[in-house]
PDB file of C-alpha atoms in Angstrom:
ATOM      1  CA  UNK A   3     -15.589 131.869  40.366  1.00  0.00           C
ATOM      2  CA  UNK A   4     -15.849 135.228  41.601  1.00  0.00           C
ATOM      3  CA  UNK A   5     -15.375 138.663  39.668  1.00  0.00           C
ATOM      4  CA  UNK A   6     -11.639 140.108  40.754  1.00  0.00           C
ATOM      5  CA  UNK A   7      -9.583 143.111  41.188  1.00  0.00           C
ATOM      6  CA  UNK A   8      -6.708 141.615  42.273  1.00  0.00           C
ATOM      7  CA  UNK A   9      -3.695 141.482  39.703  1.00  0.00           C
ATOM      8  CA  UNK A  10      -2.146 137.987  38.925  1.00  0.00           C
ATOM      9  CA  UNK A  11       0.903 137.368  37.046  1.00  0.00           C
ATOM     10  CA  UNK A  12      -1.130 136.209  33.677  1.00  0.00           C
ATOM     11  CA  UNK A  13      -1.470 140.188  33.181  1.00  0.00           C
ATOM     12  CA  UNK A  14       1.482 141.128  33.205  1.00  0.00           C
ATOM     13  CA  UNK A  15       3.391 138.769  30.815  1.00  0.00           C
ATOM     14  CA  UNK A  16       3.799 138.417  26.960  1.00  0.00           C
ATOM     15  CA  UNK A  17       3.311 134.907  25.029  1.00  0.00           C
ATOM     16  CA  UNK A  18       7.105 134.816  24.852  1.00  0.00           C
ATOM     17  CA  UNK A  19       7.475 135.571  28.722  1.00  0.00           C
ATOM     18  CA  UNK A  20       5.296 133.031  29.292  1.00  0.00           C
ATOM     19  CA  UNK A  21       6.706 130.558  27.269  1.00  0.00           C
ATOM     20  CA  UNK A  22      10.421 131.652  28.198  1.00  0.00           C
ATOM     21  CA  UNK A  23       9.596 130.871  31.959  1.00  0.00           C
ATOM     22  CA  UNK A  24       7.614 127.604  31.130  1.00  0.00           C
ATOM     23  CA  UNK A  25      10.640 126.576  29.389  1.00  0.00           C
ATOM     24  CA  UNK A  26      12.996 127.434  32.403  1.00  0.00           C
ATOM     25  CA  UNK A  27      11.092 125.220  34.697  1.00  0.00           C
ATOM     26  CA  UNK A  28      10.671 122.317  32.436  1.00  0.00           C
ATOM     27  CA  UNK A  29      12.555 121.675  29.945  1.00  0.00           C
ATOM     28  CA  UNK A  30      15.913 119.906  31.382  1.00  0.00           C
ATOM     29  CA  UNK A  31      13.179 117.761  33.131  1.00  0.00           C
ATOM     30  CA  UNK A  32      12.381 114.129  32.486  1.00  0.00           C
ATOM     31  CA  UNK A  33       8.678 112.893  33.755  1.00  0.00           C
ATOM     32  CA  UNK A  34       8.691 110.004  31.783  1.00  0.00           C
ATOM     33  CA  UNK A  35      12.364 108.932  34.067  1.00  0.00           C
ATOM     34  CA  UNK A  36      10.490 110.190  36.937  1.00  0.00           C
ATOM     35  CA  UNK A  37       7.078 107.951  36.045  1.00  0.00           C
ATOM     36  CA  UNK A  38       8.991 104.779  34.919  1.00  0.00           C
ATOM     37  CA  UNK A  39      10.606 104.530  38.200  1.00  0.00           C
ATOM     38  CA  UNK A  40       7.725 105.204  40.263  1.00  0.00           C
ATOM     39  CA  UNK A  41       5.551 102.374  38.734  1.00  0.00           C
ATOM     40  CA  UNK A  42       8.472 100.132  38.616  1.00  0.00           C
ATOM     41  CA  UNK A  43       8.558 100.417  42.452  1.00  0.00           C
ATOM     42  CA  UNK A  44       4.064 100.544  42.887  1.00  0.00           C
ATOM     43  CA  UNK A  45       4.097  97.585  40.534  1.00  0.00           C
ATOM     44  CA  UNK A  46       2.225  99.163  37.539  1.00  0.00           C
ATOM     45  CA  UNK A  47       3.915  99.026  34.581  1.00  0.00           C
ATOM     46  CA  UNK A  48       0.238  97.264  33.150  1.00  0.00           C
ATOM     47  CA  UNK A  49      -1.908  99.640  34.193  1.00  0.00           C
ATOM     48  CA  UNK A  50      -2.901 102.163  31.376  1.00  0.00           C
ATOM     49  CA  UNK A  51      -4.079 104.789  33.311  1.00  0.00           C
ATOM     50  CA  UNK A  52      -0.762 105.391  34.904  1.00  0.00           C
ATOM     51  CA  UNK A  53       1.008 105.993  31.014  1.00  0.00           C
ATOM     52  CA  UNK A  54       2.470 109.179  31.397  1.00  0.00           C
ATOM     53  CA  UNK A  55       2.062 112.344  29.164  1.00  0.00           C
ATOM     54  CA  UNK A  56       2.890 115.875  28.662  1.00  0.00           C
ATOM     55  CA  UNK A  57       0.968 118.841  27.591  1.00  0.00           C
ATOM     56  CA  UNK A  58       2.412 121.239  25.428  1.00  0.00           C
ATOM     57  CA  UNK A  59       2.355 124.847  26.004  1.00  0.00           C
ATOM     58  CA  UNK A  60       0.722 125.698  22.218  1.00  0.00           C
ATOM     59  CA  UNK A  61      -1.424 123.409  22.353  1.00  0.00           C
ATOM     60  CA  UNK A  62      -3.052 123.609  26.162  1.00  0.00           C
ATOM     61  CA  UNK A  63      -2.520 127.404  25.914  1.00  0.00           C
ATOM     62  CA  UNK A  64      -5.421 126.804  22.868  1.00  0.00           C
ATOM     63  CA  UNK A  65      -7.782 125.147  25.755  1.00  0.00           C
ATOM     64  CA  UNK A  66      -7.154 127.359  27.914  1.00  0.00           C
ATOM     65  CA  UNK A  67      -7.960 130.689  26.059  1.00  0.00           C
ATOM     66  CA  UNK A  68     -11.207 128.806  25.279  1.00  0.00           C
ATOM     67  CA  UNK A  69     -12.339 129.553  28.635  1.00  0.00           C
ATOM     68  CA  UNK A  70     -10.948 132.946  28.685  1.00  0.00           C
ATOM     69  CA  UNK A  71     -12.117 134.223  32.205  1.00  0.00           C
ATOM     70  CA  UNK A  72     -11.767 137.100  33.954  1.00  0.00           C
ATOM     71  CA  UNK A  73     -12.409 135.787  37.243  1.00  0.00           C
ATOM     72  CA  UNK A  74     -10.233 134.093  39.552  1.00  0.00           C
ATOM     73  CA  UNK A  75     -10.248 130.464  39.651  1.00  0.00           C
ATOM     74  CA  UNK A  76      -8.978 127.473  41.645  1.00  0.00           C
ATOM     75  CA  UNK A  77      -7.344 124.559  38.745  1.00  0.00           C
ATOM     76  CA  UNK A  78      -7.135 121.198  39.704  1.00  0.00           C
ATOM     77  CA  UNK A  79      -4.778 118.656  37.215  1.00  0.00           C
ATOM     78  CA  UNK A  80      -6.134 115.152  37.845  1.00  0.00           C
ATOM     79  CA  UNK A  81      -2.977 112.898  37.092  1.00  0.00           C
ATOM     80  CA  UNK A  82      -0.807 116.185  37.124  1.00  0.00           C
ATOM     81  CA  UNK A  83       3.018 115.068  37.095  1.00  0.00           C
ATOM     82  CA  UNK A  84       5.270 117.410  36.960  1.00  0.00           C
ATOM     83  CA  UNK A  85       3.163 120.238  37.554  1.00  0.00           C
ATOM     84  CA  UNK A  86       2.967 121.293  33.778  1.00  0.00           C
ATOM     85  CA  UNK A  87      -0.553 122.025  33.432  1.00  0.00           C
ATOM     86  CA  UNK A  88      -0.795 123.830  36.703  1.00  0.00           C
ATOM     87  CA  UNK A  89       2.159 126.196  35.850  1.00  0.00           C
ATOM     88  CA  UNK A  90       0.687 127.163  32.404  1.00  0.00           C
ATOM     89  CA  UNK A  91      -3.023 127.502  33.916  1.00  0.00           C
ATOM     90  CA  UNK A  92      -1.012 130.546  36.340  1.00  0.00           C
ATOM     91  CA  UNK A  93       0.116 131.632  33.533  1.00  0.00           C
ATOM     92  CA  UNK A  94      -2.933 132.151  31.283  1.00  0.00           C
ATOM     93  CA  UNK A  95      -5.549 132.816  33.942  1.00  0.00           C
ATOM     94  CA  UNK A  96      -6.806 134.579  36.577  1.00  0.00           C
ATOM     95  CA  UNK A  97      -5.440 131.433  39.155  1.00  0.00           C
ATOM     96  CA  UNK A  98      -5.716 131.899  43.072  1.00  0.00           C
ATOM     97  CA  UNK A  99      -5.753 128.190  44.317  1.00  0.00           C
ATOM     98  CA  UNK A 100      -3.889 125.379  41.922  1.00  0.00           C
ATOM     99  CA  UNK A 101      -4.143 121.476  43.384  1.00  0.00           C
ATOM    100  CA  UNK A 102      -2.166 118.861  41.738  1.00  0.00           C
ATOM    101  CA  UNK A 103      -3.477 115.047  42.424  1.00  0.00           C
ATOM    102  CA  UNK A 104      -0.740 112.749  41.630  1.00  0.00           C
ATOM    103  CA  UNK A 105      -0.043 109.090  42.958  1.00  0.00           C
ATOM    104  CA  UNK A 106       3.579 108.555  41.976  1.00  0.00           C
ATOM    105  CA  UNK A 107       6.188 109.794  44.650  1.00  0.00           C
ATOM    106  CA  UNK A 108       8.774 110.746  42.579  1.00  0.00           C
ATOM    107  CA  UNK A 109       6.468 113.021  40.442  1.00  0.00           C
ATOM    108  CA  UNK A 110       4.559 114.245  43.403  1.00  0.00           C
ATOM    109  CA  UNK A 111       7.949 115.552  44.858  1.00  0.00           C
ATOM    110  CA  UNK A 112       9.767 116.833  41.834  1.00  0.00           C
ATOM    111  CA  UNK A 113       6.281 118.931  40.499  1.00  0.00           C
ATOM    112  CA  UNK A 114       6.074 120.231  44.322  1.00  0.00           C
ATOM    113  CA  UNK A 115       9.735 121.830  43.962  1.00  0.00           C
ATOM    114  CA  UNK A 116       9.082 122.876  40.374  1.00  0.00           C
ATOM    115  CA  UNK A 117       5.972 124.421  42.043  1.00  0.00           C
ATOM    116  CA  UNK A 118       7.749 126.129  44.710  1.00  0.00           C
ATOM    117  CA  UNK A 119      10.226 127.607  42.094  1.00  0.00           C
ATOM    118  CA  UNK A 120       7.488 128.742  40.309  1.00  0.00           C
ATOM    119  CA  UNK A 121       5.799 130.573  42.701  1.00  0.00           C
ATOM    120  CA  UNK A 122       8.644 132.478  44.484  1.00  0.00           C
ATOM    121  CA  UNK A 123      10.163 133.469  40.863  1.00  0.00           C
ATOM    122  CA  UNK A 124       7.025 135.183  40.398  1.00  0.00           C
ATOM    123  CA  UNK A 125       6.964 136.723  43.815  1.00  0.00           C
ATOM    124  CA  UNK A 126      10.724 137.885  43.155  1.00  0.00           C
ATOM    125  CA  UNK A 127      10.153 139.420  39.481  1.00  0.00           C
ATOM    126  CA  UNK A 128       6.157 140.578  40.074  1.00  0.00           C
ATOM    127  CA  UNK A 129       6.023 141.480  43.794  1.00  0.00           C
ATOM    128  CA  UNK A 130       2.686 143.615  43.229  1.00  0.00           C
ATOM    129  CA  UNK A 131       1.183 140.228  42.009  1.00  0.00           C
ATOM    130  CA  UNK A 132      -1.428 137.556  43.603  1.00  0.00           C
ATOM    131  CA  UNK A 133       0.453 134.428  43.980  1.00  0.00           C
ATOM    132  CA  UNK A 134      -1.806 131.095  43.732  1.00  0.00           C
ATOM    133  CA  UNK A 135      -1.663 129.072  46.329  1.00  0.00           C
ATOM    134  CA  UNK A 136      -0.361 125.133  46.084  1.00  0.00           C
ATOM    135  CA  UNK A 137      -1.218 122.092  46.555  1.00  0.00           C
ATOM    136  CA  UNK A 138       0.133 119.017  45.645  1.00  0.00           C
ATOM    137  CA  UNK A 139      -1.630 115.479  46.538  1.00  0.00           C
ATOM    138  CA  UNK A 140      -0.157 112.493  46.275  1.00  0.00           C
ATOM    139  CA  UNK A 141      -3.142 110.352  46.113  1.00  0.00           C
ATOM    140  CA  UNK A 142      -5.722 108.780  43.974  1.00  0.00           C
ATOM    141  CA  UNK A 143      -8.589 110.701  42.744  1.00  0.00           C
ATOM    142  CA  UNK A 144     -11.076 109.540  44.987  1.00  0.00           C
ATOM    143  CA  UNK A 145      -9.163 111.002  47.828  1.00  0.00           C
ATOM    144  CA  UNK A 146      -9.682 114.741  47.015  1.00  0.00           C
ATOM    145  CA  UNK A 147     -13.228 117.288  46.546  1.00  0.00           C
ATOM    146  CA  UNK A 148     -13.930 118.666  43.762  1.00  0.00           C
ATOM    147  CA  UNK A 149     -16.347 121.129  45.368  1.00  0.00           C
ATOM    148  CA  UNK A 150     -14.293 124.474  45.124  1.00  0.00           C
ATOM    149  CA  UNK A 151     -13.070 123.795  41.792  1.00  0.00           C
ATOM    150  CA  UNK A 152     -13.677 126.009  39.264  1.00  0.00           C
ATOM    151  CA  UNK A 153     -11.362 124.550  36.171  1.00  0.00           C
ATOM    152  CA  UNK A 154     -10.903 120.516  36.431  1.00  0.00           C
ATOM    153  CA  UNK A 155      -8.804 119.063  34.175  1.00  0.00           C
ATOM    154  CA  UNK A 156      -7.987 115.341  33.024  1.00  0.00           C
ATOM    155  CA  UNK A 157      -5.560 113.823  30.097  1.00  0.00           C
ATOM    156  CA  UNK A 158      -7.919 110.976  30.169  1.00  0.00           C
ATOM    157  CA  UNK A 159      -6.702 109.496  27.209  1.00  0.00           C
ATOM    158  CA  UNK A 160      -5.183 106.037  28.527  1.00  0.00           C
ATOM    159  CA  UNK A 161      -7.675 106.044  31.506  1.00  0.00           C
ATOM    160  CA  UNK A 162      -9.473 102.943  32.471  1.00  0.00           C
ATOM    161  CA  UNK A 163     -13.147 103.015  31.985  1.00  0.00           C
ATOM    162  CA  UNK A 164     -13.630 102.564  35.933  1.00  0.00           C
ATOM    163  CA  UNK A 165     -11.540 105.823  36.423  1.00  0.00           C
ATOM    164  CA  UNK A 166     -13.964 107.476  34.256  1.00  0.00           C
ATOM    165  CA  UNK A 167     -16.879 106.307  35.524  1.00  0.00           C
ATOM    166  CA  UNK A 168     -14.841 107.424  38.469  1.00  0.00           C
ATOM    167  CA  UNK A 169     -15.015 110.949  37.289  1.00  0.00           C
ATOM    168  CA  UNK A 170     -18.500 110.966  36.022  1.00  0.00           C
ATOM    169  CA  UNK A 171     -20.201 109.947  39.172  1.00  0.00           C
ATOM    170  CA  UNK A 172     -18.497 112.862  40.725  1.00  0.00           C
ATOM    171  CA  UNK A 173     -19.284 115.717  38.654  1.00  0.00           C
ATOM    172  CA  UNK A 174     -22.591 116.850  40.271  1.00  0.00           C
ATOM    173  CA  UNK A 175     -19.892 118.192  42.833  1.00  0.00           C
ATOM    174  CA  UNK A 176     -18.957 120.979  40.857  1.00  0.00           C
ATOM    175  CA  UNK A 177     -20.329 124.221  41.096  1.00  0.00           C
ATOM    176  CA  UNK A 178     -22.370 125.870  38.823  1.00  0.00           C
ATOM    177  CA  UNK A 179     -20.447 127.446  36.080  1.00  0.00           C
ATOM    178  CA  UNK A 180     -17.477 125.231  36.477  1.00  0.00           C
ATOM    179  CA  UNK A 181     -15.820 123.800  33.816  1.00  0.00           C
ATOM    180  CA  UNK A 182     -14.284 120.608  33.299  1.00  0.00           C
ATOM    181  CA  UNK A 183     -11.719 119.627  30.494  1.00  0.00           C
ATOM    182  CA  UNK A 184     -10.896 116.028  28.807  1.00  0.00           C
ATOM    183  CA  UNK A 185      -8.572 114.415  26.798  1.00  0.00           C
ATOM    184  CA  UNK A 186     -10.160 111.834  24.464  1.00  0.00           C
ATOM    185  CA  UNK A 187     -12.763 110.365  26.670  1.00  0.00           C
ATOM    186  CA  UNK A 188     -16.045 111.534  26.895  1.00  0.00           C
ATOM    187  CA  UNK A 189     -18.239 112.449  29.993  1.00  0.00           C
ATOM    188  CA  UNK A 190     -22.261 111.761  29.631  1.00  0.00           C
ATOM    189  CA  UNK A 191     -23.888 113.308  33.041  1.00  0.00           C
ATOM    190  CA  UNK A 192     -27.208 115.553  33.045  1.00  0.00           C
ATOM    191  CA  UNK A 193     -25.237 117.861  35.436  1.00  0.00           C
ATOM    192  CA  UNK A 194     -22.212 118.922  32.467  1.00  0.00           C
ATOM    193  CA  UNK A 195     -23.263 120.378  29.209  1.00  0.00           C
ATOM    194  CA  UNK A 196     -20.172 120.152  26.461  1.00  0.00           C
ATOM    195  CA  UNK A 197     -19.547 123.607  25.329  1.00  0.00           C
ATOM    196  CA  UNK A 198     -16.617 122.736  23.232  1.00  0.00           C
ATOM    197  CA  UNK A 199     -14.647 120.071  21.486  1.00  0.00           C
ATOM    198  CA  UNK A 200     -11.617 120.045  18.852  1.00  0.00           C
ATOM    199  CA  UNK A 201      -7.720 118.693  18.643  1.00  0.00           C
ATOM    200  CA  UNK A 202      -5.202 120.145  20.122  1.00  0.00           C
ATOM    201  CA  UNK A 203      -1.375 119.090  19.722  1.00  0.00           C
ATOM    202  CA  UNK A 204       0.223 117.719  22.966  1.00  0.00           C
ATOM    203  CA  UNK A 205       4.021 116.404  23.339  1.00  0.00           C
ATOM    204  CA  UNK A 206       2.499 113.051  22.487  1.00  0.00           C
ATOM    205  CA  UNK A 207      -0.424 113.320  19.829  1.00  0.00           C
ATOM    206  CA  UNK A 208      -3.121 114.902  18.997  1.00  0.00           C
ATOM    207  CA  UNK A 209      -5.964 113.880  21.274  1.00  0.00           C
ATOM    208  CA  UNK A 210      -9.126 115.445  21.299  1.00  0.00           C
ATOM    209  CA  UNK A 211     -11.137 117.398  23.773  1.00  0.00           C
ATOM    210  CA  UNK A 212     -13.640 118.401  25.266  1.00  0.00           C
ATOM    211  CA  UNK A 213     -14.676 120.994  27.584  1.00  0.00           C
ATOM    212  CA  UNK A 214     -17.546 120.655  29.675  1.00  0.00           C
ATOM    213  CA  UNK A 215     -19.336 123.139  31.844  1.00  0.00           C
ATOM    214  CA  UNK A 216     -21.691 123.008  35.422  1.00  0.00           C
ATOM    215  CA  UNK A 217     -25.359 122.968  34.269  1.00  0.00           C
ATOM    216  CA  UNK A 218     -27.395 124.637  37.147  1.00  0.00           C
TER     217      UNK A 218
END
């Protein structure tokens, strides 16, 4: 993270203008259409850590104004469907680089035009603003660094334990300072000290989570 003068669009907006244009992006969407389909075609329907669900914007807004910063950051959504997370992290922080890793197609493609949308709305209505950059991967985790990262987050909540072992082994990537959030599942590493956990209400429950941070 690195101290910044620049002006992004989470200055400039109210909690009802950022709700208002979370809404307009999202809500005549259907992930859970988009994610049924997708795993229907991959073959896996079985496999827990492809259940999909949303964030919603109280709730994650809650996480994110736990980390508060002033400085500009890249997100990455591990697992980041439509693109919901991403779009709300632009909107609450300081965000010049936001990478969504997602393995089903249909998602993949759908969150990269919501993206798209996204971005060039705010160019159009904020034209003095920094506009994040995107990218969208349609991968599995394993596939992408998490060495520039500065906010990582994961709705681990239906997550095999091999994904999150996954995870943990990776961790010591992150840079100092960085933090890292969870749904549900917990991370044990020497290199993350957990700097906050509570409940926070999401489309589908309640999960809890935990926020981790970069030990040096």
């Amino acid at each position: 993270m690195s101290i910044t003068t620049k002006s992004y669009v989470n200055n400039h907006l109210s909690i009802d203008k950022q709700r208002s244009i979370f809404g307009a992006l999202f809500d005549s969407l259907n992930g859970y259409e988009f994610s049924l389909k997708d795993k229907k075609e991959l073959n896996l329907e079985s496999d827990r850590s492809y259940a999909y669900g949303e964030i919603a914007f109280d709730g994650f807004k809650e996480i994110l104004d736990v980390i508060n910063t002033s400085e500009e950051i890249e997100f990455m959504d591990l697992g980041s469907g439509l693109g919901k997370a991403l779009v709300l992290a632009s909107l609450i922080l300081p965000c010049k680089r936001l990478v969504g890793v997602e393995r089903l197609p249909s998602l993949a493609a759908k969150s990269k035009d919501v993206l798209n949308q996204y971005c060039n709305d705010v160019k159009e209505s904020y034209p003095d603003v920094e506009v994040p950059t995107v990218s969208i991967v349609q991968d599995v985790f394993d596939s992408i660094s998490f060495n520039t990262v500065d906010v990582l987050f994961a709705s681990a909540t239906c997550f095999s334990d091999n994904v999150v072992d996954s995870i943990t082994s990776r961790v010591h990537e992150l840079k100092v300072g960085a933090y890292l959030i969870m749904f549900t599942r917990q991370i044990t590493s020497n290199h993350l000290e957990c700097i906050y956990k509570g409940s926070h209400k999401m489309v589908w429950g309640l999960p809890t989570v935990y926020i981790y941070r970069r030990k040096s």
